[in-house]
Short mmCIF file of C-alpha atoms in Angstrom, two decimals:
data_model
loop_
_atom_site.label_atom_id
_atom_site.label_comp_id
_atom_site.label_asym_id
_atom_site.label_seq_id
_atom_site.Cartn_x
_atom_site.Cartn_y
_atom_site.Cartn_z
CA UNK A 1 0.72 27.67 -29.08
CA UNK A 2 -1.99 28.31 -31.92
CA UNK A 3 0.21 30.53 -33.94
CA UNK A 4 2.93 28.04 -33.89
CA UNK A 5 0.80 24.95 -34.81
CA UNK A 6 -0.39 27.02 -37.76
CA UNK A 7 3.23 28.08 -38.67
CA UNK A 8 4.20 24.38 -38.59
CA UNK A 9 1.64 22.79 -40.42
CA UNK A 10 1.45 25.74 -43.41
CA UNK A 11 4.46 24.52 -45.05
CA UNK A 12 5.96 27.99 -44.93
CA UNK A 13 9.10 26.68 -42.92
CA UNK A 14 9.74 23.81 -45.20
CA UNK A 15 10.49 25.27 -48.23
CA UNK A 16 13.95 24.81 -49.72
CA UNK A 17 16.25 27.73 -48.97
CA UNK A 18 20.00 28.20 -48.92
CA UNK A 19 19.76 30.94 -46.24
CA UNK A 20 16.96 30.00 -44.04
CA UNK A 21 18.40 30.51 -40.51
CA UNK A 22 15.81 33.20 -39.84
CA UNK A 23 12.64 31.45 -40.34
CA UNK A 24 13.87 28.01 -39.17
CA UNK A 25 11.86 26.47 -36.18
CA UNK A 26 14.19 24.52 -33.91
CA UNK A 27 12.89 22.00 -31.56
CA UNK A 28 14.26 23.86 -28.69
CA UNK A 29 11.92 26.76 -29.62
CA UNK A 30 8.89 24.42 -29.44
CA UNK A 31 10.08 23.06 -26.09
CA UNK A 32 10.50 26.91 -24.86
CA UNK A 33 6.90 27.52 -25.87
CA UNK A 34 5.73 24.57 -23.96
CA UNK A 35 7.59 24.55 -20.97
CA UNK A 36 8.53 28.47 -20.35
CA UNK A 37 6.01 28.16 -17.70
CA UNK A 38 7.06 25.12 -15.90
CA UNK A 39 9.66 24.88 -13.05
CA UNK A 40 11.49 21.88 -14.50
CA UNK A 41 11.01 21.95 -18.27
CA UNK A 42 11.98 25.74 -18.85
CA UNK A 43 15.50 24.64 -17.63
CA UNK A 44 18.28 22.51 -19.57
CA UNK A 45 17.90 19.80 -17.08
CA UNK A 46 17.48 16.01 -18.08
CA UNK A 47 13.93 15.59 -18.66
CA UNK A 48 11.42 12.54 -19.00
CA UNK A 49 9.65 12.72 -22.32
CA UNK A 50 6.32 10.95 -21.09
CA UNK A 51 5.95 13.68 -18.47
CA UNK A 52 6.66 16.19 -20.83
CA UNK A 53 3.95 14.89 -23.10
CA UNK A 54 1.64 14.73 -20.14
CA UNK A 55 2.20 18.33 -19.28
CA UNK A 56 1.77 19.60 -22.97
CA UNK A 57 -1.65 17.77 -23.18
CA UNK A 58 -2.27 19.49 -19.59
CA UNK A 59 -1.38 22.97 -21.05
CA UNK A 60 -3.68 22.20 -24.14
CA UNK A 61 -6.47 21.28 -22.15
CA UNK A 62 -6.31 24.40 -19.70
CA UNK A 63 -6.17 26.60 -22.92
CA UNK A 64 -9.19 24.91 -24.53
CA UNK A 65 -11.26 24.79 -21.31
CA UNK A 66 -10.60 28.48 -21.00
CA UNK A 67 -11.16 29.56 -24.26
CA UNK A 68 -15.11 30.08 -23.86
CA UNK A 69 -16.94 31.24 -27.07
CA UNK A 70 -13.57 31.76 -29.11
CA UNK A 71 -13.45 28.08 -29.92
CA UNK A 72 -16.05 25.95 -31.52
CA UNK A 73 -17.15 22.58 -32.60
CA UNK A 74 -16.87 22.63 -36.26
CA UNK A 75 -19.03 19.33 -36.25
CA UNK A 76 -21.76 20.62 -34.14
CA UNK A 77 -21.71 24.22 -32.45
CA UNK A 78 -24.04 23.44 -30.03
CA UNK A 79 -21.86 20.75 -28.69
CA UNK A 80 -18.81 21.49 -26.55
CA UNK A 81 -15.43 21.76 -27.91
CA UNK A 82 -13.41 18.54 -28.02
CA UNK A 83 -10.60 18.40 -25.61
CA UNK A 84 -7.06 17.18 -27.02
CA UNK A 85 -6.42 14.82 -24.25
CA UNK A 86 -9.59 12.81 -24.93
CA UNK A 87 -7.83 11.53 -28.17
CA UNK A 88 -5.54 9.50 -25.91
CA UNK A 89 -7.41 9.17 -22.78
CA UNK A 90 -8.51 5.71 -21.29
CA UNK A 91 -9.65 4.00 -18.07
CA UNK A 92 -8.60 0.89 -16.74
CA UNK A 93 -10.68 -1.52 -14.59
CA UNK A 94 -9.14 -3.47 -11.69
CA UNK A 95 -11.18 -6.96 -10.89
CA UNK A 96 -10.43 -7.94 -7.28
CA UNK A 97 -11.28 -11.34 -6.07
CA UNK A 98 -11.54 -12.26 -2.40
CA UNK A 99 -10.20 -15.36 -1.64
CA UNK A 100 -12.32 -15.99 1.55
CA UNK A 101 -15.79 -16.24 -0.35
CA UNK A 102 -14.62 -15.47 -4.28
CA UNK A 103 -16.64 -12.79 -4.23
CA UNK A 104 -15.67 -9.96 -6.92
CA UNK A 105 -15.23 -6.14 -6.93
CA UNK A 106 -14.74 -4.11 -10.14
CA UNK A 107 -13.04 -0.85 -9.41
CA UNK A 108 -12.66 1.63 -12.21
CA UNK A 109 -9.61 4.26 -12.27
CA UNK A 110 -9.31 7.76 -13.36
CA UNK A 111 -8.73 8.69 -17.06
CA UNK A 112 -5.23 8.33 -18.02
CA UNK A 113 -3.00 9.39 -21.13
CA UNK A 114 -0.12 7.32 -21.26
CA UNK A 115 -0.10 3.43 -20.69
CA UNK A 116 2.97 2.36 -18.91
CA UNK A 117 4.58 -0.99 -18.92
CA UNK A 118 7.08 -2.75 -17.38
CA UNK A 119 9.86 -4.99 -19.13
CA UNK A 120 9.23 -8.72 -17.76
CA UNK A 121 12.86 -9.83 -17.97
CA UNK A 122 11.87 -13.33 -17.03
CA UNK A 123 10.18 -13.51 -20.68
CA UNK A 124 13.44 -12.12 -22.58
CA UNK A 125 15.21 -14.12 -25.00
CA UNK A 126 18.73 -13.92 -26.67
CA UNK A 127 18.23 -13.47 -30.61
CA UNK A 128 21.50 -14.05 -32.57
CA UNK A 129 21.80 -11.20 -35.37
CA UNK A 130 25.22 -12.17 -36.12
CA UNK A 131 25.80 -13.39 -39.51
CA UNK A 132 28.21 -16.31 -40.42
CA UNK A 133 30.53 -13.84 -42.21
CA UNK A 134 30.80 -11.71 -38.98
CA UNK A 135 31.71 -14.82 -36.96
CA UNK A 136 35.60 -15.07 -36.10
CA UNK A 137 37.30 -18.38 -36.85
CA UNK A 138 38.33 -20.56 -34.03
CA UNK A 139 42.17 -20.22 -33.38
CA UNK A 140 44.61 -20.75 -30.37
CA UNK A 141 43.76 -17.38 -28.97
CA UNK A 142 39.93 -17.76 -29.40
CA UNK A 143 39.93 -18.04 -25.64
CA UNK A 144 41.55 -14.62 -25.09
CA UNK A 145 39.06 -11.71 -24.13
CA UNK A 146 38.70 -9.43 -27.20
CA UNK A 147 37.86 -5.54 -27.21
CA UNK A 148 35.14 -6.15 -30.06
CA UNK A 149 33.21 -8.69 -28.09
CA UNK A 150 30.02 -7.35 -27.11
CA UNK A 151 27.32 -8.81 -24.71
CA UNK A 152 24.31 -10.21 -26.27
CA UNK A 153 21.43 -7.70 -25.69
CA UNK A 154 17.93 -9.77 -24.72
CA UNK A 155 14.92 -8.93 -26.26
CA UNK A 156 11.30 -8.82 -24.91
CA UNK A 157 8.40 -8.68 -27.21
CA UNK A 158 5.61 -5.95 -26.60
CA UNK A 159 3.21 -8.55 -26.40
CA UNK A 160 4.84 -9.88 -23.31
CA UNK A 161 5.02 -6.34 -21.71
CA UNK A 162 1.30 -6.01 -22.30
CA UNK A 163 0.56 -9.50 -20.86
CA UNK A 164 2.62 -8.68 -17.95
CA UNK A 165 0.50 -5.58 -17.15
CA UNK A 166 -2.58 -7.55 -17.72
CA UNK A 167 -1.63 -10.70 -15.73
CA UNK A 168 -3.08 -11.77 -12.11
CA UNK A 169 -1.49 -10.84 -9.32
CA UNK A 170 -1.90 -11.48 -5.46
CA UNK A 171 -2.88 -8.98 -2.96
CA UNK A 172 -2.05 -9.60 0.63
CA UNK A 173 -3.62 -8.29 3.54
CA UNK A 174 -6.60 -6.65 1.82
CA UNK A 175 -9.36 -5.19 3.86
CA UNK A 176 -12.49 -6.32 2.45
CA UNK A 177 -15.78 -4.31 3.27
CA UNK A 178 -18.42 -6.97 2.77
CA UNK A 179 -16.32 -9.23 5.24
CA UNK A 180 -16.50 -6.56 7.81
CA UNK A 181 -13.06 -5.01 6.91
CA UNK A 182 -11.42 -7.94 8.01
CA UNK A 183 -8.15 -8.75 6.25
CA UNK A 184 -7.79 -11.78 3.54
CA UNK A 185 -5.58 -12.20 0.82
CA UNK A 186 -6.82 -11.71 -2.89
CA UNK A 187 -6.03 -11.65 -6.50
CA UNK A 188 -6.35 -8.60 -8.97
CA UNK A 189 -5.92 -7.74 -12.71
CA UNK A 190 -6.42 -4.79 -14.76
CA UNK A 191 -8.25 -4.23 -18.31
CA UNK A 192 -9.18 -1.45 -20.68
CA UNK A 193 -12.15 -0.09 -20.17
CA UNK A 194 -12.10 1.84 -23.52
CA UNK A 195 -9.55 2.21 -26.35
CA UNK A 196 -8.79 5.80 -27.33
CA UNK A 197 -8.11 7.10 -31.13
CA UNK A 198 -4.39 7.10 -30.24
CA UNK A 199 -2.53 4.80 -27.65
CA UNK A 200 0.64 6.20 -25.96
CA UNK A 201 2.69 3.60 -24.33
CA UNK A 202 5.55 4.08 -22.36
CA UNK A 203 7.98 1.13 -21.73
CA UNK A 204 9.79 1.25 -18.60
CA UNK A 205 13.26 0.32 -19.61
CA UNK A 206 14.78 0.83 -16.15
CA UNK A 207 14.82 -1.28 -12.86
CA UNK A 208 15.43 -0.48 -9.09
CA UNK A 209 18.82 -1.92 -8.12
CA UNK A 210 19.83 -3.31 -4.88
CA UNK A 211 20.88 0.07 -3.71
CA UNK A 212 17.42 1.30 -4.56
CA UNK A 213 18.77 3.59 -7.53
CA UNK A 214 17.02 3.42 -10.95
CA UNK A 215 19.16 1.60 -13.33
CA UNK A 216 18.61 1.43 -17.32
CA UNK A 217 17.65 -1.86 -18.57
CA UNK A 218 19.78 -3.12 -21.64
CA UNK A 219 17.08 -4.59 -23.58
CA UNK A 220 15.52 -4.53 -26.90
CA UNK A 221 11.68 -4.29 -27.18
CA UNK A 222 10.39 -6.24 -30.03
CA UNK A 223 7.50 -3.71 -31.31
CA UNK A 224 5.23 -5.02 -34.42
CA UNK A 225 3.67 -2.45 -36.62
CA UNK A 226 0.34 -3.80 -36.02
CA UNK A 227 -0.96 -4.89 -32.78
CA UNK A 228 -4.33 -6.02 -31.38
CA UNK A 229 -5.59 -5.29 -27.86
CA UNK A 230 -9.06 -6.56 -27.92
CA UNK A 231 -8.27 -9.49 -25.61
CA UNK A 232 -7.39 -6.85 -22.63
CA UNK A 233 -10.70 -5.21 -22.89
CA UNK A 234 -12.95 -5.15 -19.83
CA UNK A 235 -16.05 -7.11 -20.50
CA UNK A 236 -17.81 -6.69 -17.29
CA UNK A 237 -19.02 -9.38 -14.76
CA UNK A 238 -19.07 -12.84 -16.11
CA UNK A 239 -21.97 -15.10 -15.66
CA UNK A 240 -22.08 -16.89 -12.26
CA UNK A 241 -19.71 -14.25 -10.68
CA UNK A 242 -20.82 -13.17 -7.02
CA UNK A 243 -20.14 -9.29 -6.96
CA UNK A 244 -19.33 -7.61 -3.52
CA UNK A 245 -22.50 -5.75 -2.28
CA UNK A 246 -22.40 -2.15 -3.03
CA UNK A 247 -23.91 -1.26 0.46
CA UNK A 248 -20.87 -3.23 1.61
CA UNK A 249 -18.54 -0.63 0.20
CA UNK A 250 -19.31 1.80 3.17
CA UNK A 251 -17.14 0.76 6.24
CA UNK A 252 -19.31 0.16 9.25
CA UNK A 253 -16.56 0.94 11.64
CA UNK A 254 -13.27 2.77 11.91
CA UNK A 255 -11.48 0.10 10.19
CA UNK A 256 -9.58 1.47 6.89
CA UNK A 257 -10.97 -0.31 3.61
CA UNK A 258 -8.06 -1.62 1.37
CA UNK A 259 -4.85 -3.28 2.43
CA UNK A 260 -2.90 -2.77 5.77
CA UNK A 261 0.13 -0.74 5.03
CA UNK A 262 3.31 -2.22 6.42
CA UNK A 263 5.05 0.45 8.59
CA UNK A 264 8.56 -1.02 7.82
CA UNK A 265 8.05 -0.76 4.21
CA UNK A 266 6.40 2.63 4.65
CA UNK A 267 9.78 3.74 6.41
CA UNK A 268 12.00 2.60 3.68
CA UNK A 269 10.20 4.39 0.92
CA UNK A 270 10.06 7.49 2.84
CA UNK A 271 13.97 7.09 3.57
CA UNK A 272 14.28 7.38 -0.06
CA UNK A 273 12.71 10.84 -0.31
CA UNK A 274 9.22 10.17 -1.15
CA UNK A 275 6.42 11.76 0.70
CA UNK A 276 4.23 9.78 3.28
CA UNK A 277 1.01 10.46 1.23
CA UNK A 278 2.77 9.32 -2.01
CA UNK A 279 4.26 6.16 -0.11
CA UNK A 280 0.97 5.44 1.36
CA UNK A 281 -0.69 5.47 -2.22
CA UNK A 282 1.75 3.14 -3.48
CA UNK A 283 1.73 0.73 -0.89
CA UNK A 284 -1.91 0.74 -0.70
CA UNK A 285 -2.23 -0.10 -4.51
CA UNK A 286 0.13 -3.21 -4.47
CA UNK A 287 -0.95 -4.80 -1.39
CA UNK A 288 0.30 -3.20 1.54
CA UNK A 289 3.88 -4.71 1.78
CA UNK A 290 5.57 -5.30 -1.38
CA UNK A 291 8.48 -2.59 -1.80
CA UNK A 292 9.68 -3.33 -5.27
CA UNK A 293 6.24 -3.20 -6.72
CA UNK A 294 5.65 -0.10 -4.64
CA UNK A 295 8.79 1.46 -6.05
CA UNK A 296 7.50 0.73 -9.54
CA UNK A 297 4.14 2.45 -8.97
CA UNK A 298 5.73 5.58 -7.65
CA UNK A 299 8.22 6.15 -10.72
CA UNK A 300 4.73 5.57 -12.83
CA UNK A 301 2.72 7.65 -10.76
CA UNK A 302 4.92 10.36 -9.09
CA UNK A 303 3.76 12.92 -11.56
CA UNK A 304 -0.10 12.38 -10.71
CA UNK A 305 -1.68 15.80 -9.52
CA UNK A 306 -2.97 13.78 -6.33
CA UNK A 307 0.31 11.74 -5.87
CA UNK A 308 1.08 13.80 -2.51
CA UNK A 309 -2.47 14.31 -1.46
CA UNK A 310 -3.59 12.49 1.51
CA UNK A 311 -5.70 9.06 1.36
CA UNK A 312 -9.35 9.36 1.70
CA UNK A 313 -9.13 6.26 4.09
CA UNK A 314 -7.48 6.41 7.33
CA UNK A 315 -3.99 5.22 7.58
CA UNK A 316 -2.61 2.13 9.23
CA UNK A 317 -4.12 1.07 12.47
CA UNK A 318 -7.32 3.28 11.89
CA UNK A 319 -5.24 6.67 12.67
CA UNK A 320 -4.98 9.48 10.30
CA UNK A 321 -1.36 9.56 9.19
CA UNK A 322 -1.60 12.84 7.07
CA UNK A 323 -3.13 16.34 7.21
CA UNK A 324 -6.84 16.70 6.25
CA UNK A 325 -5.59 18.94 3.41
CA UNK A 326 -2.92 18.80 1.14
CA UNK A 327 -2.24 22.43 1.59
CA UNK A 328 -1.41 21.84 5.32
CA UNK A 329 2.18 21.06 6.38
CA UNK A 330 3.55 19.71 9.61
CA UNK A 331 4.30 22.66 11.67
CA UNK A 332 7.06 21.08 13.56
CA UNK A 333 8.71 19.96 10.52
CA UNK A 334 8.37 23.44 8.96
CA UNK A 335 10.04 25.12 12.00
CA UNK A 336 12.50 22.70 12.34
CA UNK A 337 13.69 23.35 8.77
CA UNK A 338 13.70 27.16 9.43
CA UNK A 339 16.01 26.79 12.07
CA UNK A 340 18.37 24.03 10.79
CA UNK A 341 18.55 25.61 7.30
CA UNK A 342 18.85 29.35 8.54
CA UNK A 343 18.59 31.11 5.22
CA UNK A 344 14.91 30.48 4.24
CA UNK A 345 11.80 32.30 5.62
CA UNK A 346 8.77 30.21 6.86
CA UNK A 347 6.75 31.10 3.90
CA UNK A 348 9.35 30.01 1.64
CA UNK A 349 9.80 26.48 3.52
CA UNK A 350 6.01 26.20 3.81
CA UNK A 351 5.79 26.31 0.02
CA UNK A 352 8.68 23.91 -0.54
CA UNK A 353 6.96 21.41 1.82
CA UNK A 354 3.71 21.55 0.00
CA UNK A 355 5.37 21.13 -3.33
CA UNK A 356 7.14 17.94 -1.94
CA UNK A 357 4.24 16.55 0.00
CA UNK A 358 5.76 17.20 3.43
CA UNK A 359 9.19 15.37 2.77
CA UNK A 360 11.60 17.62 4.83
CA UNK A 361 14.62 16.09 2.78
CA UNK A 362 12.91 16.85 -0.54
CA UNK A 363 11.98 20.26 0.39
CA UNK A 364 15.36 21.44 1.30
CA UNK A 365 16.66 20.19 -1.78
CA UNK A 366 13.84 21.85 -3.83
CA UNK A 367 14.86 25.20 -2.03
CA UNK A 368 18.65 25.08 -2.63
CA UNK A 369 17.84 24.16 -6.41
CA UNK A 370 15.76 26.93 -6.91
CA UNK A 371 17.77 29.62 -5.13
CA UNK A 372 18.45 31.86 -8.07
CA UNK A 373 14.94 32.87 -8.40
CA UNK A 374 13.42 31.49 -5.22
CA UNK A 375 10.45 34.14 -5.23
CA UNK A 376 9.85 33.25 -8.85
CA UNK A 377 9.58 29.58 -8.54
CA UNK A 378 7.14 29.98 -5.43
CA UNK A 379 4.87 32.21 -7.31
CA UNK A 380 4.51 29.76 -10.30
CA UNK A 381 3.98 27.06 -7.76
CA UNK A 382 0.94 29.10 -6.42
CA UNK A 383 -0.29 29.79 -9.75
CA UNK A 384 0.05 26.25 -10.94
CA UNK A 385 -1.47 24.62 -7.90
CA UNK A 386 -4.60 26.97 -8.50
CA UNK A 387 -4.94 26.20 -12.16
CA UNK A 388 -4.36 22.65 -11.44
CA UNK A 389 -7.30 22.55 -8.92
CA UNK A 390 -9.62 23.99 -11.48
CA UNK A 391 -8.38 21.64 -13.85
CA UNK A 392 -8.62 18.75 -11.60
CA UNK A 393 -12.56 19.81 -10.81
CA UNK A 394 -13.08 19.71 -14.67
CA UNK A 395 -11.76 16.72 -15.17
CA UNK A 396 -13.41 14.87 -12.66
CA UNK A 397 -16.65 15.44 -14.34
CA UNK A 398 -18.13 12.79 -16.62
CA UNK A 399 -16.26 12.99 -19.68
CA UNK A 400 -17.24 10.78 -22.56
CA UNK A 401 -14.23 8.83 -24.00
CA UNK A 402 -13.81 7.48 -27.49
CA UNK A 403 -13.67 3.63 -27.72
CA UNK A 404 -12.26 1.91 -30.55
CA UNK A 405 -11.71 -1.69 -31.54
CA UNK A 406 -8.54 -2.18 -29.95
CA UNK A 407 -6.37 -2.35 -33.08
CA UNK A 408 -3.40 0.02 -33.89
CA UNK A 409 -0.80 0.64 -36.16
CA UNK A 410 2.45 2.00 -35.00
CA UNK A 411 3.13 5.44 -36.36
CA UNK A 412 6.07 6.63 -34.12
CA UNK A 413 8.50 5.79 -31.25
CA UNK A 414 10.66 7.95 -28.75
CA UNK A 415 13.88 6.27 -27.72
CA UNK A 416 15.99 7.32 -24.88
CA UNK A 417 19.80 7.13 -25.80
CA UNK A 418 22.19 7.09 -22.72
CA UNK A 419 23.38 4.30 -20.06
CA UNK A 420 21.32 5.69 -17.06
CA UNK A 421 18.09 7.60 -16.38
CA UNK A 422 19.76 10.91 -15.55
CA UNK A 423 21.69 11.61 -18.73
CA UNK A 424 21.41 11.03 -22.46
CA UNK A 425 19.15 12.49 -24.90
CA UNK A 426 15.87 11.47 -27.19
CA UNK A 427 15.47 10.39 -30.55
CA UNK A 428 12.45 9.95 -32.51
CA UNK A 429 11.27 7.72 -35.37
CA UNK A 430 8.14 8.72 -37.44
CA UNK A 431 6.31 6.74 -40.28
CA UNK A 432 5.89 9.08 -43.01
CA UNK A 433 4.94 7.78 -46.69
CA UNK A 434 5.57 4.45 -45.67
CA UNK A 435 9.13 5.08 -44.52
CA UNK A 436 10.52 5.51 -40.92
CA UNK A 437 12.17 8.88 -40.67
CA UNK A 438 14.52 9.68 -37.55
CA UNK A 439 14.35 12.95 -35.90
#
């Protein structure tokens, strides 16, 4: 990676030449260097740009943390080397308010590198971009359908997306530790804990249809070249706020803290192929029963390292719903798959179940999709899981994050071209020397 970056920035490969096919660096070469050790990114299948970027940053972090004395901090050699992902890392703070006594609880999340925003279609407007010369004159056939007629595409501003992310939402059936873990509704909103040097924003231009299939939204996002996000910065407790006592955060009984997960909603999400642990995390985050909000959360966080890990709290009703360790699988499910599939060993099925969080249908799909080199895929999984565990231990340490003024200038955009989420391609616009260039 270092050699490739040096070659790209040296100018050697941008010199004008009539026959430069031997020294040209194609984008697929860069993609291969980054994703050659990833089970999905090394294939030609449709990929998600945000997930690819996160994997790229994780790869850089892994290399930088393992470099030892080979890398030094040019500003202060006695200090540790800066980690590349810290340039994009931010944390959010959730403010929860109990409706029973109006006490407030602040909860800080883990560091992230991509801010995911949904598109609030309720705030969409139709902007008429047709000039008078383009409008057809009225005639007797004006009511007839025309093949040239196009549907107007609604427009949503970037500020509306940010405001929707920061808006207050209701939380149903939340267990409050300071109320002896009794269930009461409440409200919650999110704020930025810090502003990184570079902010990467992913706008989710898709929604979940009535058949629970992701569908791409036909919508334009009006993005300004400069934006000020200082108004969504977390300012800490306000004057006069009553905070939830810290000692109340530790439950005094076996009731799980947090929202009560609706069993019916949990079953519907698992029927779509997601693991029980992932569905539990999603429902716990959104209040316990909102399936649509849980689906949105799953699409935002299904690549998180701990997505399929069991929750630290117990499941609904106080009973544990998952194995104590993310490395364990349900032996009954394992033996059932081995018997029903008939062509895989118990070790292969066990590896697939670990990869898919215990979901039997997803494990079967994973096995069949990697039959060409199943042993190699399992070996890559084991190597990746061990390195991810080490990376997660390092990332959980107290990392100092940069904090700016929240004012950003747009320098690039990646857009998906295609009618659905499973096909199409990406294009990139970059601002170079004051002009927008497309790649």
